[in-house]
Amino acid sequence: MAPTDRLTPVDEALDRIRQQAEPVRAPAAENVPLSEGLGRVLAHDIPVPMDVPPADNSAVDGYAVRSGESGNTPRPVRQRIAAGDSPAPLEPGTVARIFTGATIPDGADAVVMQEHATITEAGMTTERVATPGQNIRPRGQDLAQGAQALAAGTRLRPQELGLLASIGIAEVSVRRPLRVAILTTGNELTPPGRPLPPGAIYNTNRDTFRGLLNAMGCEIVDTGDVADTFDDTRHALEQAAGEADLILSSGGVSVGDEDHVRTAMDALGQIDLWRLAIKPGKPLASGWINDTPMLGLPGNPAAVLVTFAMIVAPLIRQLRGQTPTQVQPLFLPAGFDHDRQAPRREYLRVQVHNEGQTTALVPHPNQSSGMLSSACWADGLAVVPEETAIARGEPVAYYPFSELLR
């Protein structure tokens, strides 16, 4: 593919990458115990097999009553109902001692809080006359039988696991984790833990990739150390295409004599997109190796982080059948001025500063694409759109790191 001077806008690139990946079949489903479901993506809709709660129950500790009989006339306490008990019907003219979560007895239609009840030998009285439904959690209030509990494509968080447990689900059908092959290139790269030769640097991107992919619940296929030659790069990509659902690389996608990833992609498959109007991260290639989609990211560490979060993560969500694929930003006031109207969309590493009742996004003073320390300092990314100036105090789209990798 011949180099082009045109930079593809970010939104256009996302649309094209999604369309190109559309024919890729989502990973097969597998059944796992609910206890192992955290972070997995549901393969099928889950209907509600029963009402939750399964019966009207008390929201407080108190006394189950017939609302029309409550008041200053003493009513004898004829039964005690704890959670898990099967109560007898409430006899007219009586009340029942009841505890939070216990089933409401037939005949009762309200619960008087114990703080509002007075108990004497004659029975229970209350100055606050009860109203029908008071302090009762009705049957099916949380989930109604026949409704949809969760939709296919839902990534399971702790609250979804609890919801499934509440309807008796012990095993869930989930998508197999996406297998992602990682390739980091550069003869100057040395694995951490080894002595650093002259002219070398430690391989940052491999462990960044691993952390990002682990955070998204992917299985990692590591191609190992790849020499900076066309033949070695081509061989590594061919091997990765046979083992993975997606290939990621860092470095080697620019136009230098030692940038072999882009030429190997072009030789083995096709490049559908190259060079983005994004900062950091302009040299990014998207294409295929055989039937396996591939994204070649830049080599600079901060550019890897940004392009993964904004380009790769939505693709991973799509490939594993997760919905929604896009993360929606927050809008917070800019704590900075950005006068330069640049042709590339810029993602600034920022902190959220709270001073009194004022919140503002404050950028790190060094936004170099080679600096990961600024990303460690930051809470997330603020977006400066293409050809746009930002004035202090204006609302700016903001993506917390915690949301970008879900």
Coordinates of C-alpha atoms in Angstrom, one line a residue:
M1 CA 0.0 0.0 0.0
A2 CA 1.5 3.3 -1.1
P3 CA 1.9 6.0 1.6
T4 CA -0.8 8.7 1.5
D5 CA -0.7 12.2 2.8
R6 CA -4.4 12.0 4.0
L7 CA -4.9 11.4 7.7
T8 CA -8.1 9.4 8.4
P9 CA -10.4 11.1 10.9
V10 CA -10.9 9.2 14.2
D11 CA -14.6 8.7 13.7
E12 CA -14.2 7.5 10.1
A13 CA -11.5 5.1 11.2
L14 CA -13.7 3.6 13.9
D15 CA -16.6 3.1 11.5
R16 CA -14.3 1.5 8.9
I17 CA -12.6 -0.8 11.4
R18 CA -16.0 -1.9 12.8
Q19 CA -17.4 -2.5 9.3
Q20 CA -14.3 -4.5 8.3
A21 CA -14.6 -6.6 11.5
E22 CA -18.3 -7.2 11.1
P23 CA -17.9 -10.5 9.2
V24 CA -15.7 -11.9 12.0
R25 CA -17.7 -14.5 13.9
A26 CA -17.9 -13.9 17.6
P27 CA -16.1 -16.4 19.7
A28 CA -18.0 -19.6 20.5
A29 CA -20.0 -19.9 23.7
E30 CA -19.0 -21.9 26.7
N31 CA -20.7 -22.6 30.0
V32 CA -19.0 -21.6 33.2
P33 CA -20.0 -21.6 36.9
L34 CA -21.4 -18.3 38.0
S35 CA -18.5 -17.9 40.4
E36 CA -16.2 -17.8 37.3
G37 CA -18.3 -15.4 35.3
L38 CA -16.8 -12.0 36.4
G39 CA -15.7 -10.0 33.3
R40 CA -17.2 -12.5 30.8
V41 CA -19.6 -11.6 28.1
L42 CA -23.1 -13.3 28.0
A43 CA -23.7 -15.3 24.9
H44 CA -27.5 -15.4 25.2
D45 CA -30.4 -13.5 26.7
I46 CA -31.3 -14.6 30.1
P47 CA -35.1 -14.6 30.9
V48 CA -36.4 -14.3 34.5
P49 CA -37.8 -17.7 35.6
M50 CA -39.4 -16.5 38.8
D51 CA -40.5 -13.3 40.5
V52 CA -37.9 -11.6 42.6
P53 CA -38.7 -11.3 45.4
P54 CA -40.9 -14.5 45.2
A55 CA -43.4 -13.1 47.7
D56 CA -44.4 -9.9 49.4
N57 CA -41.9 -9.3 52.2
S58 CA -41.2 -6.8 55.0
A59 CA -38.8 -3.9 54.3
V60 CA -38.4 -3.3 58.1
D61 CA -38.5 -4.9 61.5
G62 CA -42.0 -4.3 62.9
Y63 CA -45.6 -5.6 62.9
A64 CA -47.6 -6.9 60.1
V65 CA -51.2 -5.5 60.2
R66 CA -54.4 -5.1 58.4
S67 CA -54.2 -1.3 57.7
G68 CA -57.8 -0.8 58.4
E69 CA -57.4 -2.2 61.9
S70 CA -54.3 -0.2 62.9
G71 CA -54.4 2.7 65.3
N72 CA -54.9 3.2 69.1
T73 CA -57.0 0.1 69.6
P74 CA -54.7 -2.7 71.0
R75 CA -54.3 -5.7 68.8
P76 CA -52.8 -8.9 70.2
V77 CA -49.6 -10.2 68.7
R78 CA -50.4 -13.8 67.6
Q79 CA -47.4 -14.9 65.6
R80 CA -43.7 -14.2 65.1
I81 CA -42.4 -14.3 61.5
A82 CA -38.7 -14.3 60.7
A83 CA -37.1 -14.4 57.3
G84 CA -37.4 -17.9 55.9
D85 CA -40.6 -18.7 57.8
S86 CA -43.8 -19.8 56.2
P87 CA -46.4 -17.7 58.0
A88 CA -50.0 -18.6 58.8
P89 CA -52.7 -16.2 57.6
L90 CA -53.2 -13.2 59.8
E91 CA -56.3 -13.5 61.9
P92 CA -58.7 -10.5 61.9
G93 CA -58.1 -8.3 64.9
T94 CA -54.5 -9.5 65.4
V95 CA -51.0 -8.4 64.4
A96 CA -47.8 -10.4 63.7
R97 CA -44.3 -9.6 64.9
I98 CA -42.3 -9.6 61.6
F99 CA -38.6 -9.0 60.7
T100 CA -36.9 -7.6 57.6
G101 CA -37.2 -9.9 54.6
A102 CA -39.9 -12.1 56.1
T103 CA -42.9 -13.1 54.0
I104 CA -46.0 -11.0 54.6
P105 CA -48.9 -13.3 55.9
D106 CA -52.1 -13.5 54.0
G107 CA -54.5 -10.9 55.3
A108 CA -51.9 -8.3 56.1
D109 CA -51.4 -5.4 53.8
A110 CA -49.0 -3.1 55.8
V111 CA -46.1 -3.2 58.2
V112 CA -45.8 -0.8 61.2
M113 CA -42.1 0.0 62.0
Q114 CA -41.2 -1.2 65.5
E115 CA -40.2 2.4 66.3
H116 CA -43.8 3.5 65.7
A117 CA -45.4 0.7 67.7
T118 CA -46.2 0.5 71.4
I119 CA -46.5 -2.9 73.0
T120 CA -48.5 -3.6 76.2
E121 CA -50.1 -6.7 77.7
A122 CA -53.2 -5.9 75.7
G123 CA -51.3 -5.8 72.4
M124 CA -49.8 -3.4 69.8
T125 CA -51.0 0.1 69.2
T126 CA -49.7 2.8 66.9
E127 CA -50.4 6.5 66.6
R128 CA -49.5 6.5 62.9
V129 CA -52.3 4.7 61.1
A130 CA -50.9 2.3 58.5
T131 CA -51.6 2.7 54.8
P132 CA -51.9 -0.2 52.3
G133 CA -48.5 -1.3 51.0
Q134 CA -46.6 0.5 53.8
N135 CA -43.1 -0.9 54.3
I136 CA -43.9 -3.9 52.0
R137 CA -41.6 -5.0 49.2
P138 CA -44.1 -6.5 46.7
R139 CA -43.6 -9.7 44.9
G140 CA -41.7 -9.2 41.6
Q141 CA -40.6 -5.7 42.6
D142 CA -37.0 -6.4 41.4
L143 CA -37.6 -8.8 38.6
A144 CA -40.9 -10.1 37.1
Q145 CA -41.2 -13.6 35.8
G146 CA -41.0 -13.7 32.0
A147 CA -39.0 -10.4 31.7
Q148 CA -35.4 -10.3 30.4
A149 CA -32.9 -10.4 33.3
L150 CA -29.9 -9.6 31.1
A151 CA -29.2 -9.3 27.4
A152 CA -26.7 -11.1 25.3
G153 CA -23.6 -9.0 25.1
T154 CA -23.6 -7.9 28.7
R155 CA -20.2 -8.0 30.4
L156 CA -20.7 -9.4 33.8
R157 CA -19.8 -7.2 36.8
P158 CA -20.3 -8.1 40.4
Q159 CA -23.9 -6.7 40.4
E160 CA -24.9 -8.8 37.4
L161 CA -23.5 -11.9 39.1
G162 CA -25.7 -11.1 42.1
L163 CA -28.7 -10.5 39.9
L164 CA -28.2 -13.9 38.3
A165 CA -27.8 -15.6 41.6
S166 CA -31.1 -14.0 42.7
I167 CA -33.0 -16.0 40.0
G168 CA -31.2 -19.2 40.8
I169 CA -28.7 -19.2 37.9
A170 CA -25.6 -21.3 38.8
E171 CA -24.1 -21.6 35.4
V172 CA -23.9 -19.1 32.5
S173 CA -23.3 -19.3 28.8
V174 CA -20.5 -16.8 28.0
R175 CA -18.3 -16.0 25.0
R176 CA -14.9 -17.6 24.9
P177 CA -12.3 -15.0 25.8
L178 CA -10.9 -13.3 22.7
R179 CA -7.4 -14.5 21.8
V180 CA -5.2 -11.6 21.0
A181 CA -1.7 -12.0 19.6
I182 CA 0.8 -9.3 20.5
L183 CA 3.9 -8.4 18.5
T184 CA 6.4 -5.7 19.7
T185 CA 9.2 -4.8 17.3
G186 CA 12.5 -3.1 17.5
N187 CA 16.1 -4.4 17.8
E188 CA 16.7 -1.8 20.5
L189 CA 14.1 -3.5 22.8
T190 CA 15.4 -5.5 25.8
P191 CA 13.1 -7.5 28.2
P192 CA 13.0 -6.1 31.7
G193 CA 15.3 -8.0 34.1
R194 CA 18.2 -8.2 31.7
P195 CA 21.2 -5.9 31.6
L196 CA 20.6 -3.0 29.2
P197 CA 23.1 -2.9 26.3
P198 CA 24.4 0.4 24.8
G199 CA 21.8 2.0 22.6
A200 CA 19.0 -0.3 23.9
I201 CA 15.8 0.5 25.9
Y202 CA 13.5 -1.8 27.9
N203 CA 10.5 -3.2 26.1
T204 CA 7.6 -1.1 27.6
N205 CA 4.9 -2.0 25.2
R206 CA 4.7 -5.7 25.7
D207 CA 3.8 -5.3 29.4
T208 CA 1.5 -2.4 28.6
F209 CA -0.3 -4.6 26.0
R210 CA -0.5 -7.4 28.6
G211 CA -2.0 -5.2 31.2
L212 CA -4.5 -3.7 28.8
L213 CA -5.6 -7.0 27.5
N214 CA -5.8 -8.7 30.9
A215 CA -8.0 -5.8 32.0
M216 CA -10.4 -6.5 29.2
G217 CA -10.5 -10.3 29.9
C218 CA -8.6 -11.4 26.8
E219 CA -6.3 -14.4 26.3
I220 CA -2.8 -13.4 25.2
V221 CA -0.8 -15.0 22.5
D222 CA 2.7 -13.7 22.8
T223 CA 4.9 -14.0 19.7
G224 CA 8.0 -13.5 21.8
D225 CA 11.0 -11.5 20.6
V226 CA 10.9 -10.7 16.9
A227 CA 14.0 -9.5 15.1
D228 CA 13.6 -6.3 13.1
T229 CA 13.7 -7.9 9.7
F230 CA 11.0 -8.4 7.1
D231 CA 11.3 -12.2 7.1
D232 CA 11.1 -12.5 10.9
T233 CA 8.2 -10.1 11.1
R234 CA 6.3 -11.9 8.3
H235 CA 6.8 -15.3 10.0
A236 CA 5.6 -14.0 13.3
L237 CA 2.5 -12.5 11.7
E238 CA 1.7 -15.7 9.9
Q239 CA 2.0 -17.7 13.1
A240 CA -0.2 -15.2 15.0
A241 CA -2.9 -15.2 12.4
G242 CA -3.3 -19.0 12.8
E243 CA -3.6 -18.8 16.6
A244 CA -5.5 -15.6 17.4
D245 CA -8.8 -13.8 16.8
L246 CA -7.0 -10.4 16.6
I247 CA -3.4 -9.3 16.1
L248 CA -1.9 -6.2 17.8
S249 CA 1.6 -4.9 17.1
S250 CA 3.5 -1.8 18.3
G251 CA 6.1 -0.1 16.1
G252 CA 7.1 -0.7 12.5
V253 CA 4.1 0.9 10.9
S254 CA 5.7 4.2 9.8
V255 CA 7.7 4.7 6.6
G256 CA 11.3 4.1 7.7
D257 CA 13.6 1.5 6.3
E258 CA 13.3 -0.5 9.5
D259 CA 9.5 -0.3 9.7
H260 CA 8.7 -3.9 8.6
V261 CA 5.3 -4.5 10.1
R262 CA 3.4 -2.4 7.6
T263 CA 5.1 -4.0 4.6
A264 CA 4.6 -7.5 6.1
M265 CA 0.9 -6.7 6.6
D266 CA 0.7 -5.6 3.0
A267 CA 2.5 -8.7 1.7
L268 CA 0.4 -11.2 3.7
G269 CA -3.0 -9.7 3.6
Q270 CA -4.2 -6.2 3.1
I271 CA -4.1 -2.7 4.7
D272 CA -7.4 -1.0 4.8
L273 CA -6.5 2.0 6.7
W274 CA -3.2 3.8 7.6
R275 CA -2.3 7.0 9.4
L276 CA -4.9 8.6 11.7
A277 CA -5.7 12.2 12.5
I278 CA -5.0 11.5 16.1
K279 CA -2.5 12.8 18.6
P280 CA -0.7 10.9 20.0
G281 CA -0.8 7.9 17.6
K282 CA -0.8 9.0 13.9
P283 CA 1.1 6.0 12.4
L284 CA -1.6 3.3 12.9
A285 CA -2.4 0.6 10.4
S286 CA -5.6 -1.5 10.2
G287 CA -6.0 -4.6 8.0
W288 CA -6.0 -8.3 7.8
I289 CA -3.6 -11.2 7.9
N290 CA -5.5 -14.0 6.1
D291 CA -8.9 -13.9 7.9
T292 CA -7.5 -12.4 11.1
P293 CA -8.0 -8.6 11.7
M294 CA -4.9 -6.7 12.7
L295 CA -4.1 -3.3 14.1
G296 CA -0.6 -2.0 14.0
L297 CA -0.1 0.6 16.6
P298 CA 2.7 3.2 16.9
G299 CA 5.8 2.4 18.9
N300 CA 5.7 5.3 21.4
P301 CA 4.4 4.1 24.8
A302 CA 1.8 6.8 25.4
A303 CA 0.6 6.5 21.9
V304 CA 0.1 2.8 22.4
L305 CA -2.0 3.5 25.5
V306 CA -4.2 6.2 23.8
T307 CA -4.8 4.3 20.5
F308 CA -5.6 1.1 22.4
A309 CA -8.1 2.8 24.6
M310 CA -9.8 4.7 21.8
I311 CA -9.4 2.4 18.8
V312 CA -8.6 -1.1 19.9
A313 CA -10.8 -1.4 22.9
P314 CA -14.1 -0.7 20.9
L315 CA -13.0 -3.3 18.4
I316 CA -12.4 -5.9 21.1
R317 CA -15.8 -5.2 22.5
Q318 CA -17.3 -5.8 19.1
L319 CA -15.4 -8.9 18.3
R320 CA -16.5 -10.6 21.5
G321 CA -20.1 -9.6 21.0
Q322 CA -20.2 -7.1 23.9
T323 CA -22.7 -4.2 23.9
P324 CA -22.3 -1.3 23.8
T325 CA -19.0 -1.2 22.0
Q326 CA -18.4 2.6 22.7
V327 CA -17.8 4.3 26.0
Q328 CA -19.7 7.5 26.5
P329 CA -17.7 10.4 27.8
L330 CA -18.3 12.7 30.7
F331 CA -18.3 16.5 30.1
L332 CA -16.2 18.5 32.6
P333 CA -14.9 22.0 32.6
A334 CA -11.4 22.5 31.1
G335 CA -8.8 23.8 33.5
F336 CA -6.7 25.0 30.6
D337 CA -6.7 27.0 27.4
H338 CA -5.9 25.3 24.1
D339 CA -5.5 28.0 21.5
R340 CA -4.0 25.9 18.7
Q341 CA -6.6 24.6 16.2
A342 CA -4.9 21.5 14.9
P343 CA -6.0 19.1 12.2
R344 CA -5.7 16.0 14.5
R345 CA -7.9 15.1 17.4
E346 CA -5.9 15.3 20.6
Y347 CA -6.2 13.2 23.7
L348 CA -4.7 14.9 26.7
R349 CA -3.6 13.0 29.8
V350 CA -5.5 14.9 32.5
Q351 CA -6.3 14.8 36.2
V352 CA -9.7 15.7 37.7
H353 CA -9.1 18.5 40.2
N354 CA -11.7 19.3 42.8
E355 CA -11.3 22.6 44.7
G356 CA -14.3 23.3 46.8
Q357 CA -17.3 23.2 44.5
T358 CA -15.2 23.6 41.4
T359 CA -14.1 20.7 39.2
A360 CA -11.7 21.1 36.3
L361 CA -9.6 18.9 34.0
V362 CA -5.9 19.7 34.4
P363 CA -3.5 18.4 31.7
H364 CA 0.0 17.1 32.5
P365 CA 2.6 19.7 31.4
N366 CA 4.3 17.2 29.1
Q367 CA 2.1 15.4 26.6
S368 CA 5.0 13.7 24.7
S369 CA 3.9 10.4 23.0
G370 CA 7.0 8.8 24.6
M371 CA 6.0 9.5 28.2
L372 CA 4.1 6.9 30.3
S373 CA 4.8 8.7 33.5
S374 CA 2.1 11.3 32.5
A375 CA -0.4 8.5 32.0
C376 CA 0.4 7.2 35.5
W377 CA -0.2 10.7 36.9
A378 CA -3.5 11.1 34.9
D379 CA -7.0 10.0 35.8
G380 CA -8.1 9.8 32.1
L381 CA -8.1 11.4 28.7
A382 CA -9.6 14.8 27.7
V383 CA -10.5 15.3 24.1
V384 CA -9.6 18.3 22.0
P385 CA -11.6 18.0 18.7
E386 CA -10.0 18.6 15.4
E387 CA -9.7 22.3 14.4
T388 CA -11.0 23.4 17.8
A389 CA -9.8 25.8 20.4
I390 CA -10.7 25.3 24.0
A391 CA -11.1 28.1 26.5
R392 CA -10.7 27.6 30.2
G393 CA -14.1 26.6 31.8
E394 CA -15.6 25.2 28.6
P395 CA -17.0 21.7 28.9
V396 CA -14.7 19.0 27.5
A397 CA -15.3 15.3 26.7
Y398 CA -13.5 13.3 29.3
Y399 CA -12.9 9.5 29.5
P400 CA -11.8 8.0 32.8
F401 CA -9.2 5.3 32.4
S402 CA -11.4 3.1 34.6
E403 CA -14.2 3.2 32.0
L404 CA -12.1 2.8 28.8
L405 CA -11.1 -0.8 29.4
R406 CA -14.4 -2.5 30.4

